[in-house]
XYZ file of C-alpha atoms in Angstrom:
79
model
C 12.931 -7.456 0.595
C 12.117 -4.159 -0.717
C 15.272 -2.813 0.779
C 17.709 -4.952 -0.841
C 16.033 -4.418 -4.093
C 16.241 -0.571 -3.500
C 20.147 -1.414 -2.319
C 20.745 -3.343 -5.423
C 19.462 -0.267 -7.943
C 20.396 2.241 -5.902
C 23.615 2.995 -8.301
C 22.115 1.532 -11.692
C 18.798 3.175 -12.500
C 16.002 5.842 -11.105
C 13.633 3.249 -10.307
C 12.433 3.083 -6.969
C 11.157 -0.359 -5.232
C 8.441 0.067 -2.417
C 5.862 -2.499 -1.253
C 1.890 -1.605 -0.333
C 0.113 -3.660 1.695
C -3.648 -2.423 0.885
C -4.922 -4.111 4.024
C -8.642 -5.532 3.779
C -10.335 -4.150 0.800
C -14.259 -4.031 -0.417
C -13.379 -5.924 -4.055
C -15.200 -8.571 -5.620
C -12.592 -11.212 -5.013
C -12.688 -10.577 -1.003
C -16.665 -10.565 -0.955
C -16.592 -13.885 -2.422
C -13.702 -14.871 -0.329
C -15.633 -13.936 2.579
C -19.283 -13.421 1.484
C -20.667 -13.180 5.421
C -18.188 -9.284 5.898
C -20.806 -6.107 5.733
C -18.192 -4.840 2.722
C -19.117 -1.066 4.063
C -17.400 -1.649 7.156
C -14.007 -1.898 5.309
C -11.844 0.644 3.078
C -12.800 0.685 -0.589
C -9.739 1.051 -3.618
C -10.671 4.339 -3.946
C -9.996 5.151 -0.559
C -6.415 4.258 -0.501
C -5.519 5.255 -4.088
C -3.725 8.429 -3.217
C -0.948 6.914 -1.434
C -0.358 4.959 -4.875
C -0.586 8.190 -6.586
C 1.998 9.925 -3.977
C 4.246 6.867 -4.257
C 4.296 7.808 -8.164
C 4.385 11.279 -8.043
C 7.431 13.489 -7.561
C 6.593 14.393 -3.721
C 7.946 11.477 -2.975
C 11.331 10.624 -5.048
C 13.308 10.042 -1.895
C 11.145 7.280 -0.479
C 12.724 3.966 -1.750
C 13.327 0.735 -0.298
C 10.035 0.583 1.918
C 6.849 -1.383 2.919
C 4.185 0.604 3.646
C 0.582 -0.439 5.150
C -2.258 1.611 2.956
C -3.756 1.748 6.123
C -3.816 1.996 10.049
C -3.728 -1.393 11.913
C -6.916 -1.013 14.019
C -4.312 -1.047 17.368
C -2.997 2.144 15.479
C -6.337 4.247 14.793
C -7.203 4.650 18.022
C -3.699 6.320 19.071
């Protein structure tokens, strides 16, 4: 999806369309949602906030069109 929405801007304005997925997050919503998870065992917001800030900054003005996990699949962190 965020492909064709890239696709479909891509010759009519600047704006860039990319997806995060912040994975399982220590909020107040998900502790409620799951009151019995130690929430120190999972990332916090601040923790993935600088790929939000990269994704807004100028570093990265040719990535466009993506989905992009916040962070490692467990399968993946141990690779």
């Amino acid at each position: 999806m965020m492909q064709l929405l890239a696709d479909e801007l891509e010759n009519t304005s600047e704006i860039r369309v990319n997806a995060i997925n912040p994975g399982a997050t220590s909020t107040n919503m998900r502790s409620r949602a799951f009151p019995a998870e130690d929430p120190t065992s999972i990332a916090t917001p601040e923790s993935i906030m600088p790929l939000y800030l990269y994704l807004m900054g100028n570093d990265s003005l040719k990535i466009n069109g993506q989905s992009i996990d916040a962070q490692a699949k467990k399968d993946q962190a141990a690779l």
